[in-house]
Coordinates of C-alpha atoms and ligand atoms in Angstrom, one line a residue:
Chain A
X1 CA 34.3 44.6 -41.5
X2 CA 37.1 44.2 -38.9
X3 CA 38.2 41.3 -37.8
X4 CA 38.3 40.4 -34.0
X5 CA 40.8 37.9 -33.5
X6 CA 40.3 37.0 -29.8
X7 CA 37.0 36.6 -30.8
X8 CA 38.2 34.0 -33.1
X9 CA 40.4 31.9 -30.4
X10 CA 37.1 29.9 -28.8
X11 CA 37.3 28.1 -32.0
X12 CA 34.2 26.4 -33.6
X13 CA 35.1 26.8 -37.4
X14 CA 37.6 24.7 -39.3
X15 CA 39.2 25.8 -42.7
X16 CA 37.8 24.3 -45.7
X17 CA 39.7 23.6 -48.9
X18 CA 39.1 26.2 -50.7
X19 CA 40.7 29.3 -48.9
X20 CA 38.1 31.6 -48.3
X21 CA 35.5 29.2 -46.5
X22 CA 35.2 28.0 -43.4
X23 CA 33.2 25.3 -41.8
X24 CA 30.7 26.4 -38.7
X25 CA 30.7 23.6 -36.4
X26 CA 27.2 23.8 -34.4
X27 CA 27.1 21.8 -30.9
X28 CA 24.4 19.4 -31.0
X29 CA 23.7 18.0 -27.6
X30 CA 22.6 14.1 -27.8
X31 CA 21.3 14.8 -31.1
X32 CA 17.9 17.1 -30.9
X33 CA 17.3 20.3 -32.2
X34 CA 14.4 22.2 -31.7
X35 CA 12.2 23.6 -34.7
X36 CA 13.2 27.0 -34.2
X37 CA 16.8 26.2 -34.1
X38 CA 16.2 24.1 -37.8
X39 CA 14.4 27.3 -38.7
X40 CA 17.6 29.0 -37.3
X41 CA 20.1 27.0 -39.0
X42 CA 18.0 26.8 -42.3
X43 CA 18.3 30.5 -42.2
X44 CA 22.2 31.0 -41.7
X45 CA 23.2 28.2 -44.3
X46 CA 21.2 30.6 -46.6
X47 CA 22.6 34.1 -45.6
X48 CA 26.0 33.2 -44.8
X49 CA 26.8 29.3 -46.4
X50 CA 25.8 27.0 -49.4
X51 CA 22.6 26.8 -48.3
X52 CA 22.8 23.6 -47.1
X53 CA 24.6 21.7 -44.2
X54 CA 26.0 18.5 -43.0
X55 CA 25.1 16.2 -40.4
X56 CA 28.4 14.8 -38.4
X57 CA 28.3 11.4 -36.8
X58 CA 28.6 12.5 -33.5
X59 CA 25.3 14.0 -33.8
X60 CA 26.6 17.7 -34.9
X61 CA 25.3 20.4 -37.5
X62 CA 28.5 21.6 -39.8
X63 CA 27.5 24.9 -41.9
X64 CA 30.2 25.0 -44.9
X65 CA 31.2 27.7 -46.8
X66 CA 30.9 30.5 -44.0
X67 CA 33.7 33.4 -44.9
X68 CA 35.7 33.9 -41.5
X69 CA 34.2 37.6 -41.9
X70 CA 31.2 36.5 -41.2
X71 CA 31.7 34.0 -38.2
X72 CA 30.6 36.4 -35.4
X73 CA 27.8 37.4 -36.9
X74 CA 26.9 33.2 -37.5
X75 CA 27.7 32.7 -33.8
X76 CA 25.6 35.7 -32.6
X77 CA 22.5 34.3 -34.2
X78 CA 22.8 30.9 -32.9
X79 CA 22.7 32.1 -29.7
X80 CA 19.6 33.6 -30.3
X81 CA 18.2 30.4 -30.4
X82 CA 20.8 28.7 -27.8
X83 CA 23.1 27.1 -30.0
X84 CA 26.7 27.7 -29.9
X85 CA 29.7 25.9 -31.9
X86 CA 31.1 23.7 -31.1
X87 CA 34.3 22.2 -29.5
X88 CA 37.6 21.6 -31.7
X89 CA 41.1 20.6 -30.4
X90 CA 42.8 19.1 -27.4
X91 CA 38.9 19.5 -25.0
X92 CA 35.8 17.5 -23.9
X93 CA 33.8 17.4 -27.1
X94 CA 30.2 17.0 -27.5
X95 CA 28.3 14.6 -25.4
X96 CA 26.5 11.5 -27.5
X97 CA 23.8 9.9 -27.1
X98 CA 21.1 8.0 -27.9
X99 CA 17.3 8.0 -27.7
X100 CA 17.3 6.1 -24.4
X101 CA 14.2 5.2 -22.0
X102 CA 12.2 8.6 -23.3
X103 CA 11.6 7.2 -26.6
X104 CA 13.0 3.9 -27.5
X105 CA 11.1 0.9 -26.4
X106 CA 14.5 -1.1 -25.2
X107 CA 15.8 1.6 -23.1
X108 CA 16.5 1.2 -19.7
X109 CA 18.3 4.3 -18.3
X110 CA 17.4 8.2 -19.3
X111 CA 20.2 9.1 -21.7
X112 CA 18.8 12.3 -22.5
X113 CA 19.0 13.8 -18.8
X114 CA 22.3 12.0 -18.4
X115 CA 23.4 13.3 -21.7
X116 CA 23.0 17.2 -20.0
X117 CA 24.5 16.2 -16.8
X118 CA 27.4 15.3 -18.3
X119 CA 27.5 18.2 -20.6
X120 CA 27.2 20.9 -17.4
X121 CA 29.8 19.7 -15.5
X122 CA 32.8 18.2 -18.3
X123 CA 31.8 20.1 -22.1
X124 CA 34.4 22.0 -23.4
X125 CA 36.8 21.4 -20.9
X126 CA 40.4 22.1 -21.9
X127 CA 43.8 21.7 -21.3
X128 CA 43.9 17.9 -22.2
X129 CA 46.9 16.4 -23.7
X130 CA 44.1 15.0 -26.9
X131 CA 40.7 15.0 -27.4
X132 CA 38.3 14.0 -24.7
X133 CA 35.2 12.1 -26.4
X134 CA 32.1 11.0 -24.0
X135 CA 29.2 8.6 -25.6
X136 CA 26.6 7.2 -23.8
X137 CA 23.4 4.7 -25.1
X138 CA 20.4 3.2 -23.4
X139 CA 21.0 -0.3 -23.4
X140 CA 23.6 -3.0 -24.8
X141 CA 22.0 -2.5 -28.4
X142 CA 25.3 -0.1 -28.6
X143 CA 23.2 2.4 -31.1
X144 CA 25.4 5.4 -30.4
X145 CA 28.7 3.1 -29.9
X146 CA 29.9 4.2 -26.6
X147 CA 32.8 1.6 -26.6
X148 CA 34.1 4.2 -29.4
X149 CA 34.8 7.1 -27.2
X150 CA 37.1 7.9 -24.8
X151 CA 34.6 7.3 -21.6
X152 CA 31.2 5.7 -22.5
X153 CA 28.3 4.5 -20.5
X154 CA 25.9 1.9 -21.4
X155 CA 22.3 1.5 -19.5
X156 CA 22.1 -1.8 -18.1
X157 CA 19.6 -3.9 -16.1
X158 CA 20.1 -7.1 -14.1
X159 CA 16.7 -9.4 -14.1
X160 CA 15.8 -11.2 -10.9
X161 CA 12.5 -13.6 -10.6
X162 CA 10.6 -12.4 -7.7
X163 CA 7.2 -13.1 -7.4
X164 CA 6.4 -10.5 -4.8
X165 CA 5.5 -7.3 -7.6
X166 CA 3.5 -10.0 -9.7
X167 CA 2.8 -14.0 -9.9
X168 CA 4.3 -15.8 -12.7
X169 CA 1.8 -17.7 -15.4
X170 CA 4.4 -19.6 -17.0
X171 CA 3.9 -17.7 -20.4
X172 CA 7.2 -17.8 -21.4
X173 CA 7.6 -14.5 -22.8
X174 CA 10.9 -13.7 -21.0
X175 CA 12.5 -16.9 -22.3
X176 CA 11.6 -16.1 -25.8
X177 CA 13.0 -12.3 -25.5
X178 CA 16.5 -13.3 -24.1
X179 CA 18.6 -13.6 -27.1
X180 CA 21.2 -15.3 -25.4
X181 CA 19.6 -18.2 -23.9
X182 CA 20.2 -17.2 -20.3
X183 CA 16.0 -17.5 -19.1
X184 CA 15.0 -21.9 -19.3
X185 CA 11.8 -22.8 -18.4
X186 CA 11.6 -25.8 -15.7
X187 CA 8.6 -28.4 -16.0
X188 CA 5.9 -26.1 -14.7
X189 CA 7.1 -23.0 -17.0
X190 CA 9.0 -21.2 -15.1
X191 CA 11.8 -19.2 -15.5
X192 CA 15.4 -19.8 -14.0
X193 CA 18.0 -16.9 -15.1
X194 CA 21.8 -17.8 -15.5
X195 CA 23.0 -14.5 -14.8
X196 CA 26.9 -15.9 -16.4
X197 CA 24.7 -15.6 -19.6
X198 CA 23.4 -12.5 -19.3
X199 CA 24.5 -9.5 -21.1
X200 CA 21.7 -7.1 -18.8
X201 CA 20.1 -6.0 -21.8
X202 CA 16.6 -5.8 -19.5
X203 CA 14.7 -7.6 -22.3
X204 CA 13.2 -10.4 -20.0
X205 CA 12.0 -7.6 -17.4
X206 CA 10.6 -5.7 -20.1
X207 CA 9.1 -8.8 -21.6
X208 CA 7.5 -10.0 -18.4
X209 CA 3.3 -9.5 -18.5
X210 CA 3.3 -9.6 -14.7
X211 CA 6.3 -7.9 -13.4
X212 CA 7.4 -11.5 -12.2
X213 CA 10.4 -10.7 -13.3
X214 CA 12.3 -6.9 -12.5
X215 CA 14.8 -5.3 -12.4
X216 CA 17.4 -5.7 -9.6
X217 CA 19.6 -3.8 -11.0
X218 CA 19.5 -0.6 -12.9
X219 CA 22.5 1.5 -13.7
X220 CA 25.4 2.1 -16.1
X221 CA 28.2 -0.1 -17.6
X222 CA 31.6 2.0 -17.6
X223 CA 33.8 2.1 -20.5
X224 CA 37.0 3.5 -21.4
X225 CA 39.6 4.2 -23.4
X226 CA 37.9 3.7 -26.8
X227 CA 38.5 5.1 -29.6
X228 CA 38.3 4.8 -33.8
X229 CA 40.0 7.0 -36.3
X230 CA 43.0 5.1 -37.8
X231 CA 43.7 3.0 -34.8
X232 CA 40.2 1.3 -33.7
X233 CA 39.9 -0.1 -30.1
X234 CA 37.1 -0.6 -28.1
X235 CA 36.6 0.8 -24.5
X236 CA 37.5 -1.4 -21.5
X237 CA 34.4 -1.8 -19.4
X238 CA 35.4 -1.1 -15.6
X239 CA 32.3 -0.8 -13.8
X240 CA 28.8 -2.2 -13.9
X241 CA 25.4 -0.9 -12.6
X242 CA 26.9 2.6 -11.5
X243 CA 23.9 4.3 -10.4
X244 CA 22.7 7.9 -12.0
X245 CA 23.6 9.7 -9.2
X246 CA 27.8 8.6 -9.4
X247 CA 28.3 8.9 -13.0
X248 CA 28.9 12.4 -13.5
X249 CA 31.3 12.3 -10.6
X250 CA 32.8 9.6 -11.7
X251 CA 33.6 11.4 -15.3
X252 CA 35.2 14.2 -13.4
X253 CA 37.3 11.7 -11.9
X254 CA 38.1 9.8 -15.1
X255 CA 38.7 13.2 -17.1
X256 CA 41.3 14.8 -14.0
X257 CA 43.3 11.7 -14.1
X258 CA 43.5 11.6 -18.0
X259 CA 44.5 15.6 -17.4
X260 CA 46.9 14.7 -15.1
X261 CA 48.6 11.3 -16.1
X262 CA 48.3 11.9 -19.6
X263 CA 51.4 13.1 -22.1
X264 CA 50.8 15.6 -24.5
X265 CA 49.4 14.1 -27.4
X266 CA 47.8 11.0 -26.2
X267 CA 44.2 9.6 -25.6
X268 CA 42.9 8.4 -22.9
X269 CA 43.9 4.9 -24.1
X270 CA 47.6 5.2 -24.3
X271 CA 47.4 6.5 -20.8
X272 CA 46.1 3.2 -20.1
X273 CA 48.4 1.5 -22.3
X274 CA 50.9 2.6 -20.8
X275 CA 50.3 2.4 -17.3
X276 CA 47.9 -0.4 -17.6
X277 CA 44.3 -0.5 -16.8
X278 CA 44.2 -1.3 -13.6
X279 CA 46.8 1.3 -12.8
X280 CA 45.2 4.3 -14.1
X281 CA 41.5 3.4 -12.3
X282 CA 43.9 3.4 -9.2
X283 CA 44.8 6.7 -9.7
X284 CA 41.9 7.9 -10.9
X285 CA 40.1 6.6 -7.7
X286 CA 37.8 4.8 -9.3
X287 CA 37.1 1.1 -8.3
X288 CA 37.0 -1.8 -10.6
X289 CA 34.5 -4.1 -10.9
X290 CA 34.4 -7.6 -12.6
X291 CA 32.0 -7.5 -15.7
X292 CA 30.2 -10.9 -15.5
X293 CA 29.6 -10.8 -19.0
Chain B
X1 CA -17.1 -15.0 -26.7
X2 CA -13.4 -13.5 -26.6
X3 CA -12.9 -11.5 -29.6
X4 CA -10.1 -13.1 -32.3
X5 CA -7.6 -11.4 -34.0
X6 CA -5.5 -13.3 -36.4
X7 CA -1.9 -11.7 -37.3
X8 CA -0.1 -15.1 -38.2
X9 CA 2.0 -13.5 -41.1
X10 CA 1.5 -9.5 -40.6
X11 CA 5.0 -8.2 -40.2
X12 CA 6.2 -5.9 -36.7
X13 CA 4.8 -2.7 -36.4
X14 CA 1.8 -3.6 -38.4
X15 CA 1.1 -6.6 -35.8
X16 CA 0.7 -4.3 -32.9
X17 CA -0.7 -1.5 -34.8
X18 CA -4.2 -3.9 -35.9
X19 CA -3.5 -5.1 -32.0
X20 CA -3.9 -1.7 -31.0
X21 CA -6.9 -0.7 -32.8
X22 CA -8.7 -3.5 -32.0
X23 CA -8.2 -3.1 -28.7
X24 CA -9.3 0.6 -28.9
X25 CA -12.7 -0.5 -30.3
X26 CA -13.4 -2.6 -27.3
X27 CA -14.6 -1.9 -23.9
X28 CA -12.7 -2.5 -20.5
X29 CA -12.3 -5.8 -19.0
X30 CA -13.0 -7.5 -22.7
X31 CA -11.0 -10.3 -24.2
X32 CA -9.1 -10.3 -27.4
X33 CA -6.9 -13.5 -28.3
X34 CA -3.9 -12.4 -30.6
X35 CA -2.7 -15.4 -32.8
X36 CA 1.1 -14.1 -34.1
X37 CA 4.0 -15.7 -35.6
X38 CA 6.7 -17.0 -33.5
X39 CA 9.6 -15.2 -32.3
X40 CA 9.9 -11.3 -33.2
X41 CA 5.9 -10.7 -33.6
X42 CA 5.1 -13.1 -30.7
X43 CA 7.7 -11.0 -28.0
X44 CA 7.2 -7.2 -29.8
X45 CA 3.7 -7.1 -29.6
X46 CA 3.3 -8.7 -26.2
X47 CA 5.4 -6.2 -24.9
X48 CA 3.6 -3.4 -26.2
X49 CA 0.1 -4.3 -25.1
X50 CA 1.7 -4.4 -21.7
X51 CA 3.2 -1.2 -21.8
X52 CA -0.2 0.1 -23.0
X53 CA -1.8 -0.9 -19.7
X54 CA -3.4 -3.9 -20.6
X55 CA -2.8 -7.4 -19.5
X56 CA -1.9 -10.4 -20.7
X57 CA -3.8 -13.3 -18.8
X58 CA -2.8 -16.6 -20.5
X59 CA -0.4 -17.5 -23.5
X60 CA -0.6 -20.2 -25.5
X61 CA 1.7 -21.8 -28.3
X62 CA 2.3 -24.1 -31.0
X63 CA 4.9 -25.2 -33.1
X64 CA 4.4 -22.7 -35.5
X65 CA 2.4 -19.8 -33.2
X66 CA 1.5 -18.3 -30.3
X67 CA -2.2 -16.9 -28.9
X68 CA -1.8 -14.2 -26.4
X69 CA -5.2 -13.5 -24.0
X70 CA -5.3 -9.7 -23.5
X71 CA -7.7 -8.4 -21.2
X72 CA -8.5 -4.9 -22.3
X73 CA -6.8 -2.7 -19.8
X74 CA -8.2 0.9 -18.5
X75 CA -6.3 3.7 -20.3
X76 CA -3.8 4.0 -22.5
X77 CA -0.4 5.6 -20.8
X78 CA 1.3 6.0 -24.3
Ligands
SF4_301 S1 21.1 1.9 -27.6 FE1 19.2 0.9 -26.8 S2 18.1 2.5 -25.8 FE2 19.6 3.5 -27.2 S3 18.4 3.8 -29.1 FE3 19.6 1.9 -29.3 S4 18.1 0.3 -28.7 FE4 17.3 2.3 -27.9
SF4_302 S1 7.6 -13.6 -18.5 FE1 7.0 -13.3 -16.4 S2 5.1 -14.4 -16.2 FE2 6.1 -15.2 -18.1 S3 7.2 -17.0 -17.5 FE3 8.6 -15.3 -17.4 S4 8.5 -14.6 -15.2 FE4 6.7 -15.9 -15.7

């Protein structure tokens, strides 16, 4: 079999040790996988692998041992179940994410339907002067560590005590799920929030029997310029409470400016390094906002 | 009478999950009292019953515990 070399140039595989195998690198959108793509993947780690593959922490399936012969014909059978590899080099890699408000019990924003928003407009996108990660989680709980990526979103959720959706009964609850001592109780048993203590985790509002306590706020915490690998720093958080329908426009904007501004070679956070934080959100055209945590 | 349930001790899930099938076995509008540890259990389980669509009508606590008075709620919407 012939070798197609253009065919080769969207990338996806990455050269193992040994010199005749190659590592298939499936994209994994926030983590699921369907049983027919399992089946799917079971079945080419058989035909054309080891027979066995490996899960990557940001939520990706890696097939080893695939001979570069046999690459198109790996790639042609994961589309027939709509998976394709993944991306490698200097683009916007996979989108992570976390369970988020489908499944998990402390989740305040969708992650999952955020998680393809994202991935529409900004996966794969090249011509970057680094990589270009995106991580996004449910709630402050962090699960899928989106202070590690280049841009990362956090579900938040500022309480307020209103009695107009449901009357207090001075249980109590909402003082006892605040971890951080924000919620006292006054001499009648009820609540008073200091929001300077509050980290808008939503645990009080989810606590709350009556709905005496809600949610005034729902949106997403804004971080960037994170990173790990051999220099680890978190992301700056920039914004708070950015509703659902501004954060995909709001990646765009991040990712142009990190196209533009950035020098070959860096990530997003020398950018900001070197021009400062405040700077680059400037010429982004993006607007700060104080965290009050 | 309010039906009892005693979970002082019964670690999260297995809290909720005796919570739940209790619950299951009785009929709308009943009464179950919950006693459960402090802490964890006490804030877990409370907030599950709610999300199950029942309601939580009093809440009472000791030093040690805390009795939650669920009124059975219509339907599930787990
Ligand atoms: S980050 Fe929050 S919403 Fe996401 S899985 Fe963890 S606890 Fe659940
Ligand atoms: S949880 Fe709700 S009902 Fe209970 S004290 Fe707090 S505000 Fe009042």
């Amino acid at each position: 079999m012939t070798i197609d070399v253009n065919f080769l140039k969207q990338g996806g595989f990455i050269k193992q040790r040994h010199p005749d195998y190659f590592l298939v690198r499936v994209r994994v959108l926030a983590g699921d996988l369907k049983a027919n793509q399992l089946k799917k993947l079971s079945e080419i780690s058989e035909k054309y692998g080891a027979g066995w593959v490996h899960l990557s922490v940001r939520q990706g399936v890696e097939i080893p041992n695939v001979r570069i012969e046999d690459f198109q014909a790996v790639v042609k059978e994961l589309e027939e179940v709509d998976l394709s590899t993944g991306a490698c080099g200097p683009r916007a890699r996979v989108i992570l994410a976390c369970q988020g408000s489908s499944i998990c019990p402390y989740g305040l924003v969708n992650t999952k339907e955020m998680a393809k928003k994202l991935d529409k407009r900004i996966y794969g996108r090249g011509d970057l002067p680094h990589k270009f990660k995106v991580g996004i989680c449910g709630c402050p709980n962090s699960c899928t560590k989106p202070q590690e990526n280049d841009l990362g979103f956090m579900g938040t959720a500022q309480p307020v005590f209103d009695e107009v959706e449901g009357a207090c009964i001075a249980c109590g609850l909402c003082a006892e799920a605040c971890r951080f001592g924000a919620i006292t109780l006054d001499d009648e048993g009820r609540p008073h929030i200091d929001l300077s203590k509050c980290i808008s985790d939503g645990r009080c509002i989810h606590a709350c029997p009556t709905g005496a306590i809600r949610a005034a706020k729902i949106g997403w915490r804004v971080f960037v310029g994170g990173r790990f690998g051999y220099k680890p720093q978190l992301g700056i958080p920039i914004m708070e409470f950015v509703p659902d329908d501004e954060v995909v426009d709001l990646a765009e904007k991040i990712l142009l400016a990190y196209k533009n501004l950035g020098k070959k070679g860096e990530r997003l956070r020398d950018v900001i390094e070197r021009m400062g934080v405040d700077e680059f959100i400037k010429e982004a055209g993006v607007m700060k906002v104080e965290s009050d945590t | 009478m309010n039906q009892i349930l005693d979970l002082r001790g019964v670690p999260c899930p297995m809290n909720y999950v005796h919570t739940k099938l209790r619950l299951e076995e009785m009929s709308e509008g009943e009464v179950l009292e919950v006693f459960l540890d402090k802490g964890e259990p006490f804030s877990n389980v409370s907030r599950s019953i709610k999300e199950e669509g029942h309601e939580i009508i009093k809440v009472d606590r000791s030093e040690e515990f805390c009795v939650i008075v669920v009124k059975k709620g219509g339907g599930t919407n787990g």
